[in-house]
Amino acid sequence: MELHDIWFVAIAVLWIGYFFLEGFDFGVGVLTRLLARDRTEKRVLINTIGPVWDGNEVWLLTAGGATFAAFPDWYATLFSGFYLPLLAILVCLIVRGVAFEYRAKRPEESWQRNWERAIFWTSLVPAFLWGVAFANIVRGVPIDAEKEYVGTLFDLLNPYALLGGLVTLTLFTFHGAVFTALKTVGDIRLRARRLALTLGLVTAALAAGFLGWTQVSRGDAGSLVAMGIAVVALLAALVAVKAGREGWSFAFSGVTIAAAVAMLFLTLFPNVMPSSLDPEWSLTVSNASSSPYTLKIMTWCGAIATPLVMLYQGWTYWVFRKRIGTQHIADAAH
C-alpha cells in the first residue's frame, strides 16, 4: 500500500470520527424542537453536548486540512464545485457556535428563544447537506479534463443525493436521541428512548433504500460487507434501546454510522471524485495526491499528534460522563 492509499484511508477514518461525534450533537440540536417541551428541557439537551460540541468539530478541521495537504486537486475541485453547499454548512457551524455561547448572555426570553431556533436550524441544515455532498461525491459529478467542476448547483440536487441527505439527517437525529437517553434522567430520558425507536425505524427504511442503491450502482464485495454491518448494527441499536440499554444502543448506532461511511469510501476507491462526463477524467488517489515527500512528512506528524488529540478528547468525555436532568438545571439567572 502506497502513502496516497494510506492517506485515503486516514481521511475516511477522520470523516467517520466526525460523523460519529458531530452526528449526535447535530441530532441533539434537532431534538431541541422535537423532544424538549419547555425552556428547562432545552437547557438539559444543550447541556448534554455543551462540554463537547466544539471538540467534535476538530475532526472536521482535521479532515479538511488532511484533504488539502494530501490531495490538493481533490480539495480544489470539491470546494469549487460544492461551494454553495459547503458555504451554507460553514455559515451554520459559525452561527451554531455563537448560539451556544450567546444564548444565556441576556435574560430576555425572546433573545434566548431566537438563539435556540438558531441551534435547531444550524443543526438540521448541515446534517442534511453533508449527506447530499457525500452522495454526490460517490455518484460522480461533471469534471472535465482539466480537473475542474463544470456543473451547476442543480446538478447536485438529484434524487440520489437528496435521499442521502435524508439518511444522514434521520440517522444523526436517531444517534442524538440515543445519546440523549444515555445522558439524561427522568421523563426526558424515557421520551428520548421512545422517540429513538420511531426515528430508528424511519432511518432503517431510508438507509435500506440509499445503501441498496449505492451497492447496486457502484458496490463490490467490500462495500457489501460494510453495508451488512451497518444494517445489523442499526437493528441491534433498535433492540438495545427498546431494552433500555442506552450504552449498547449508542455504541451500535455509532457502528452504523462508521460502517455506512466506510461503505461510501469503499465504493469510491481508487477514485476520490469520479467524473460523470468521462471516467478517464476522474480524480483518483494517484492523480490528485501531493508529492511522496509531502505525504511522508504528513505521516510522521499525524502519527505523533493524532494519539494525543484522541487521548485528550477521550478524557473530556470521561470527565463529563454523568447523566443530567431538569433537577440539575439552576433557575435562570443573568
Tab-separated table of N, CA and C in Angstrom, residues 102-213:
chain	number	residue	atom	x	y	z
A	102	TYR	N	-23.820	32.484	23.193
A	102	TYR	CA	-24.529	33.733	23.469
A	102	TYR	C	-25.953	33.539	23.967
A	103	ARG	N	-26.478	32.322	23.892
A	103	ARG	CA	-27.879	32.097	24.246
A	103	ARG	C	-28.198	32.573	25.656
A	104	ALA	N	-27.311	32.344	26.608
A	104	ALA	CA	-27.586	32.689	28.007
A	104	ALA	C	-26.957	34.009	28.431
A	105	LYS	N	-26.487	34.809	27.476
A	105	LYS	CA	-25.822	36.057	27.842
A	105	LYS	C	-26.804	37.151	28.268
A	106	ARG	N	-28.075	37.013	27.876
A	106	ARG	CA	-29.082	38.002	28.267
A	106	ARG	C	-30.309	37.271	28.780
A	107	PRO	N	-31.061	37.872	29.706
A	107	PRO	CA	-32.179	37.172	30.348
A	107	PRO	C	-33.482	37.214	29.553
A	108	GLU	N	-33.593	38.068	28.526
A	108	GLU	CA	-34.853	38.199	27.805
A	108	GLU	C	-35.248	36.884	27.138
A	109	GLU	N	-36.520	36.511	27.264
A	109	GLU	CA	-36.995	35.260	26.677
A	109	GLU	C	-36.858	35.269	25.161
A	110	SER	N	-37.138	36.402	24.530
A	110	SER	CA	-37.042	36.473	23.072
A	110	SER	C	-35.612	36.256	22.604
A	111	TRP	N	-34.655	36.795	23.333
A	111	TRP	CA	-33.241	36.612	22.989
A	111	TRP	C	-32.874	35.132	23.020
A	112	GLN	N	-33.221	34.450	24.100
A	112	GLN	CA	-32.868	33.040	24.236
A	112	GLN	C	-33.638	32.169	23.250
A	113	ARG	N	-34.909	32.514	23.027
A	113	ARG	CA	-35.715	31.728	22.084
A	113	ARG	C	-35.149	31.814	20.668
A	114	ASN	N	-34.689	32.982	20.258
A	114	ASN	CA	-34.122	33.137	18.911
A	114	ASN	C	-32.835	32.332	18.744
A	115	TRP	N	-31.983	32.334	19.763
A	115	TRP	CA	-30.757	31.549	19.682
A	115	TRP	C	-31.063	30.052	19.695
A	116	GLU	N	-32.110	29.649	20.416
A	116	GLU	CA	-32.489	28.232	20.406
A	116	GLU	C	-33.020	27.817	19.044
A	117	ARG	N	-33.739	28.720	18.369
A	117	ARG	CA	-34.146	28.427	16.983
A	117	ARG	C	-32.924	28.286	16.092
A	118	ALA	N	-31.931	29.128	16.321
A	118	ALA	CA	-30.702	29.053	15.525
A	118	ALA	C	-30.004	27.710	15.725
A	119	ILE	N	-29.975	27.228	16.976
A	119	ILE	CA	-29.355	25.926	17.246
A	119	ILE	C	-30.083	24.827	16.474
A	120	PHE	N	-31.402	24.886	16.457
A	120	PHE	CA	-32.177	23.865	15.734
A	120	PHE	C	-31.848	23.874	14.245
A	121	TRP	N	-31.961	25.034	13.610
A	121	TRP	CA	-31.783	25.096	12.153
A	121	TRP	C	-30.339	24.870	11.741
A	122	THR	N	-29.389	25.346	12.548
A	122	THR	CA	-27.982	25.161	12.181
A	122	THR	C	-27.481	23.766	12.536
A	123	SER	N	-28.301	22.963	13.171
A	123	SER	CA	-28.015	21.544	13.346
A	123	SER	C	-28.666	20.734	12.227
A	124	LEU	N	-29.887	21.107	11.879
A	124	LEU	CA	-30.630	20.363	10.853
A	124	LEU	C	-30.017	20.529	9.467
A	125	VAL	N	-29.696	21.747	9.083
A	125	VAL	CA	-29.218	22.003	7.717
A	125	VAL	C	-27.894	21.287	7.413
A	126	PRO	N	-26.850	21.394	8.278
A	126	PRO	CA	-25.631	20.639	7.979
A	126	PRO	C	-25.831	19.130	7.978
A	127	ALA	N	-26.674	18.629	8.896
A	127	ALA	CA	-26.930	17.190	8.929
A	127	ALA	C	-27.491	16.709	7.598
A	128	PHE	N	-28.300	17.511	6.963
A	128	PHE	CA	-28.860	17.163	5.648
A	128	PHE	C	-27.839	17.369	4.529
A	129	LEU	N	-27.153	18.496	4.549
A	129	LEU	CA	-26.248	18.833	3.443
A	129	LEU	C	-25.025	17.932	3.380
A	130	TRP	N	-24.541	17.426	4.520
A	130	TRP	CA	-23.409	16.507	4.464
A	130	TRP	C	-23.783	15.247	3.696
A	131	GLY	N	-24.988	14.762	3.881
A	131	GLY	CA	-25.428	13.593	3.123
A	131	GLY	C	-25.528	13.883	1.643
A	132	VAL	N	-26.040	15.066	1.297
A	132	VAL	CA	-26.124	15.463	-0.108
A	132	VAL	C	-24.736	15.525	-0.730
A	133	ALA	N	-23.784	16.113	-0.010
A	133	ALA	CA	-22.425	16.269	-0.542
A	133	ALA	C	-21.756	14.919	-0.776
A	134	PHE	N	-21.804	14.044	0.218
A	134	PHE	CA	-21.111	12.759	0.078
A	134	PHE	C	-21.794	11.860	-0.938
A	135	ALA	N	-23.098	11.936	-1.043
A	135	ALA	CA	-23.786	11.152	-2.068
A	135	ALA	C	-23.350	11.591	-3.459
A	136	ASN	N	-23.191	12.883	-3.661
A	136	ASN	CA	-22.733	13.376	-4.960
A	136	ASN	C	-21.294	12.976	-5.259
A	137	ILE	N	-20.455	12.960	-4.222
A	137	ILE	CA	-19.068	12.532	-4.429
A	137	ILE	C	-19.036	11.087	-4.907
A	138	VAL	N	-19.841	10.236	-4.291
A	138	VAL	CA	-19.869	8.823	-4.668
A	138	VAL	C	-20.504	8.648	-6.049
A	139	ARG	N	-21.574	9.348	-6.316
A	139	ARG	CA	-22.297	9.223	-7.584
A	139	ARG	C	-21.475	9.694	-8.773
A	140	GLY	N	-20.680	10.744	-8.554
A	140	GLY	CA	-19.925	11.351	-9.644
A	140	GLY	C	-20.548	12.668	-10.058
A	141	VAL	N	-19.698	13.637	-10.379
A	141	VAL	CA	-20.145	14.967	-10.771
A	141	VAL	C	-19.432	15.375	-12.064
A	142	PRO	N	-19.925	16.408	-12.753
A	142	PRO	CA	-19.304	16.821	-14.019
A	142	PRO	C	-17.916	17.435	-13.795
A	143	ILE	N	-16.876	16.680	-14.094
A	143	ILE	CA	-15.494	17.138	-14.007
A	143	ILE	C	-14.861	16.985	-15.380
A	144	ASP	N	-14.207	18.044	-15.860
A	144	ASP	CA	-13.633	17.985	-17.204
A	144	ASP	C	-12.184	17.491	-17.156
A	145	ALA	N	-11.540	17.530	-18.302
A	145	ALA	CA	-10.169	17.014	-18.412
A	145	ALA	C	-9.164	17.850	-17.635
A	146	GLU	N	-9.532	19.079	-17.287
A	146	GLU	CA	-8.646	19.956	-16.513
A	146	GLU	C	-8.878	19.843	-15.010
A	147	LYS	N	-9.610	18.831	-14.591
A	147	LYS	CA	-9.927	18.576	-13.183
A	147	LYS	C	-10.800	19.673	-12.580
A	148	GLU	N	-11.599	20.317	-13.403
A	148	GLU	CA	-12.466	21.391	-12.931
A	148	GLU	C	-13.922	20.952	-12.968
A	149	TYR	N	-14.675	21.370	-11.956
A	149	TYR	CA	-16.107	21.095	-11.900
A	149	TYR	C	-16.817	22.014	-12.892
A	150	VAL	N	-17.616	21.449	-13.780
A	150	VAL	CA	-18.279	22.243	-14.820
A	150	VAL	C	-19.801	22.162	-14.713
A	151	GLY	N	-20.310	21.673	-13.607
A	151	GLY	CA	-21.747	21.578	-13.414
A	151	GLY	C	-22.310	22.811	-12.729
A	152	THR	N	-23.556	22.707	-12.304
A	152	THR	CA	-24.236	23.785	-11.596
A	152	THR	C	-24.737	23.258	-10.252
A	153	LEU	N	-25.308	24.153	-9.465
A	153	LEU	CA	-25.866	23.753	-8.176
A	153	LEU	C	-26.962	22.710	-8.362
A	154	PHE	N	-27.748	22.848	-9.441
A	154	PHE	CA	-28.876	21.943	-9.643
A	154	PHE	C	-28.420	20.528	-9.983
A	155	ASP	N	-27.188	20.384	-10.492
A	155	ASP	CA	-26.659	19.037	-10.726
A	155	ASP	C	-26.481	18.277	-9.414
A	156	LEU	N	-26.304	19.004	-8.324
A	156	LEU	CA	-26.103	18.367	-7.021
A	156	LEU	C	-27.423	17.964	-6.363
A	157	LEU	N	-28.532	18.512	-6.869
A	157	LEU	CA	-29.840	18.259	-6.251
A	157	LEU	C	-30.574	17.154	-7.003
A	158	ASN	N	-29.936	15.995	-7.113
A	158	ASN	CA	-30.529	14.848	-7.791
A	158	ASN	C	-31.178	13.917	-6.768
A	159	PRO	N	-32.048	13.010	-7.201
A	159	PRO	CA	-32.769	12.151	-6.239
A	159	PRO	C	-31.847	11.339	-5.331
A	160	TYR	N	-30.759	10.807	-5.869
A	160	TYR	CA	-29.845	10.002	-5.055
A	160	TYR	C	-29.228	10.842	-3.944
A	161	ALA	N	-28.795	12.047	-4.286
A	161	ALA	CA	-28.166	12.909	-3.286
A	161	ALA	C	-29.174	13.378	-2.239
A	162	LEU	N	-30.385	13.716	-2.655
A	162	LEU	CA	-31.398	14.155	-1.701
A	162	LEU	C	-31.776	13.021	-0.753
A	163	LEU	N	-31.813	11.795	-1.267
A	163	LEU	CA	-32.057	10.648	-0.388
A	163	LEU	C	-30.907	10.486	0.601
A	164	GLY	N	-29.677	10.681	0.125
A	164	GLY	CA	-28.534	10.631	1.031
A	164	GLY	C	-28.631	11.664	2.129
A	165	GLY	N	-29.112	12.866	1.791
A	165	GLY	CA	-29.291	13.895	2.806
A	165	GLY	C	-30.327	13.514	3.844
A	166	LEU	N	-31.427	12.898	3.419
A	166	LEU	CA	-32.446	12.451	4.371
A	166	LEU	C	-31.916	11.352	5.281
A	167	VAL	N	-31.061	10.485	4.729
A	167	VAL	CA	-30.491	9.407	5.533
A	167	VAL	C	-29.601	9.979	6.632
A	168	THR	N	-28.703	10.900	6.284
A	168	THR	CA	-27.829	11.459	7.322
A	168	THR	C	-28.635	12.257	8.345
A	169	LEU	N	-29.648	12.969	7.903
A	169	LEU	CA	-30.459	13.748	8.837
A	169	LEU	C	-31.166	12.841	9.836
A	170	THR	N	-31.814	11.799	9.354
A	170	THR	CA	-32.543	10.914	10.262
A	170	THR	C	-31.583	10.071	11.108
A	171	LEU	N	-30.480	9.631	10.505
A	171	LEU	CA	-29.519	8.814	11.259
A	171	LEU	C	-28.872	9.622	12.369
A	172	PHE	N	-28.483	10.869	12.085
A	172	PHE	CA	-27.885	11.709	13.116
A	172	PHE	C	-28.901	12.044	14.214
A	173	THR	N	-30.156	12.266	13.822
A	173	THR	CA	-31.172	12.576	14.832
A	173	THR	C	-31.443	11.356	15.704
A	174	PHE	N	-31.470	10.169	15.116
A	174	PHE	CA	-31.592	8.936	15.888
A	174	PHE	C	-30.399	8.779	16.828
A	175	HIS	N	-29.206	9.000	16.314
A	175	HIS	CA	-27.984	8.929	17.124
A	175	HIS	C	-28.065	9.921	18.291
A	176	GLY	N	-28.588	11.121	18.019
A	176	GLY	CA	-28.741	12.124	19.071
A	176	GLY	C	-29.780	11.740	20.104
A	177	ALA	N	-30.867	11.089	19.661
A	177	ALA	CA	-31.896	10.649	20.611
A	177	ALA	C	-31.351	9.574	21.542
A	178	VAL	N	-30.560	8.657	20.994
A	178	VAL	CA	-29.943	7.620	21.824
A	178	VAL	C	-28.961	8.252	22.810
A	179	PHE	N	-28.186	9.223	22.326
A	179	PHE	CA	-27.247	9.913	23.212
A	179	PHE	C	-27.998	10.651	24.320
A	180	THR	N	-29.123	11.275	23.984
A	180	THR	CA	-29.921	11.965	24.989
A	180	THR	C	-30.425	10.996	26.048
A	181	ALA	N	-30.910	9.837	25.612
A	181	ALA	CA	-31.357	8.825	26.566
A	181	ALA	C	-30.210	8.345	27.443
A	182	LEU	N	-29.011	8.300	26.873
A	182	LEU	CA	-27.835	7.863	27.621
A	182	LEU	C	-27.379	8.898	28.642
A	183	LYS	N	-27.606	10.178	28.360
A	183	LYS	CA	-27.043	11.256	29.176
A	183	LYS	C	-28.038	11.927	30.118
A	184	THR	N	-29.304	11.502	30.099
A	184	THR	CA	-30.304	12.192	30.907
A	184	THR	C	-30.981	11.228	31.869
A	185	VAL	N	-31.742	11.807	32.796
A	185	VAL	CA	-32.535	11.022	33.741
A	185	VAL	C	-33.956	11.566	33.733
A	186	GLY	N	-34.877	10.757	34.245
A	186	GLY	CA	-36.244	11.224	34.389
A	186	GLY	C	-37.083	11.057	33.142
A	187	ASP	N	-38.112	11.870	33.054
A	187	ASP	CA	-39.079	11.746	31.969
A	187	ASP	C	-38.459	12.000	30.603
A	188	ILE	N	-37.532	12.943	30.526
A	188	ILE	CA	-36.933	13.253	29.232
A	188	ILE	C	-36.150	12.049	28.693
A	189	ARG	N	-35.578	11.278	29.581
A	189	ARG	CA	-34.871	10.058	29.160
A	189	ARG	C	-35.846	9.056	28.543
A	190	LEU	N	-36.986	8.859	29.176
A	190	LEU	CA	-37.981	7.909	28.665
A	190	LEU	C	-38.532	8.362	27.323
A	191	ARG	N	-38.810	9.652	27.191
A	191	ARG	CA	-39.325	10.158	25.922
A	191	ARG	C	-38.280	10.094	24.813
A	192	ALA	N	-37.019	10.328	25.170
A	192	ALA	CA	-35.941	10.203	24.182
A	192	ALA	C	-35.835	8.769	23.684
A	193	ARG	N	-36.017	7.813	24.588
A	193	ARG	CA	-35.951	6.403	24.205
A	193	ARG	C	-37.092	6.056	23.249
A	194	ARG	N	-38.306	6.530	23.553
A	194	ARG	CA	-39.441	6.241	22.665
A	194	ARG	C	-39.253	6.904	21.303
A	195	LEU	N	-38.777	8.149	21.310
A	195	LEU	CA	-38.556	8.845	20.042
A	195	LEU	C	-37.452	8.161	19.232
A	196	ALA	N	-36.442	7.640	19.918
A	196	ALA	CA	-35.355	6.951	19.223
A	196	ALA	C	-35.880	5.737	18.458
A	197	LEU	N	-36.846	5.029	19.023
A	197	LEU	CA	-37.413	3.873	18.332
A	197	LEU	C	-38.090	4.298	17.032
A	198	THR	N	-38.865	5.368	17.093
A	198	THR	CA	-39.531	5.854	15.883
A	198	THR	C	-38.528	6.333	14.849
A	199	LEU	N	-37.557	7.125	15.297
A	199	LEU	CA	-36.539	7.630	14.382
A	199	LEU	C	-35.713	6.489	13.782
A	200	GLY	N	-35.444	5.473	14.588
A	200	GLY	CA	-34.665	4.349	14.102
A	200	GLY	C	-35.377	3.601	12.990
A	201	LEU	N	-36.687	3.431	13.104
A	201	LEU	CA	-37.444	2.738	12.068
A	201	LEU	C	-37.460	3.556	10.775
A	202	VAL	N	-37.636	4.870	10.898
A	202	VAL	CA	-37.603	5.733	9.715
A	202	VAL	C	-36.217	5.690	9.064
A	203	THR	N	-35.194	5.757	9.899
A	203	THR	CA	-33.819	5.694	9.393
A	203	THR	C	-33.561	4.381	8.672
A	204	ALA	N	-34.030	3.282	9.257
A	204	ALA	CA	-33.801	1.970	8.643
A	204	ALA	C	-34.419	1.901	7.249
A	205	ALA	N	-35.622	2.445	7.092
A	205	ALA	CA	-36.284	2.407	5.787
A	205	ALA	C	-35.515	3.236	4.758
A	206	LEU	N	-35.119	4.459	5.154
A	206	LEU	CA	-34.398	5.327	4.223
A	206	LEU	C	-33.008	4.781	3.911
A	207	ALA	N	-32.316	4.291	4.952
A	207	ALA	CA	-30.955	3.789	4.752
A	207	ALA	C	-30.940	2.550	3.870
A	208	ALA	N	-31.949	1.690	4.022
A	208	ALA	CA	-32.008	0.497	3.187
A	208	ALA	C	-32.087	0.877	1.711
A	209	GLY	N	-32.902	1.877	1.402
A	209	GLY	CA	-33.001	2.327	0.021
A	209	GLY	C	-31.719	2.956	-0.490
A	210	PHE	N	-31.114	3.819	0.327
A	210	PHE	CA	-29.906	4.526	-0.116
A	210	PHE	C	-28.715	3.580	-0.245
A	211	LEU	N	-28.477	2.754	0.775
A	211	LEU	CA	-27.334	1.854	0.724
A	211	LEU	C	-27.524	0.784	-0.347
A	212	GLY	N	-28.763	0.325	-0.507
A	212	GLY	CA	-29.022	-0.634	-1.570
A	212	GLY	C	-28.775	-0.031	-2.942
A	213	TRP	N	-29.202	1.194	-3.146
A	213	TRP	CA	-28.967	1.914	-4.405
A	213	TRP	C	-27.464	2.056	-4.649
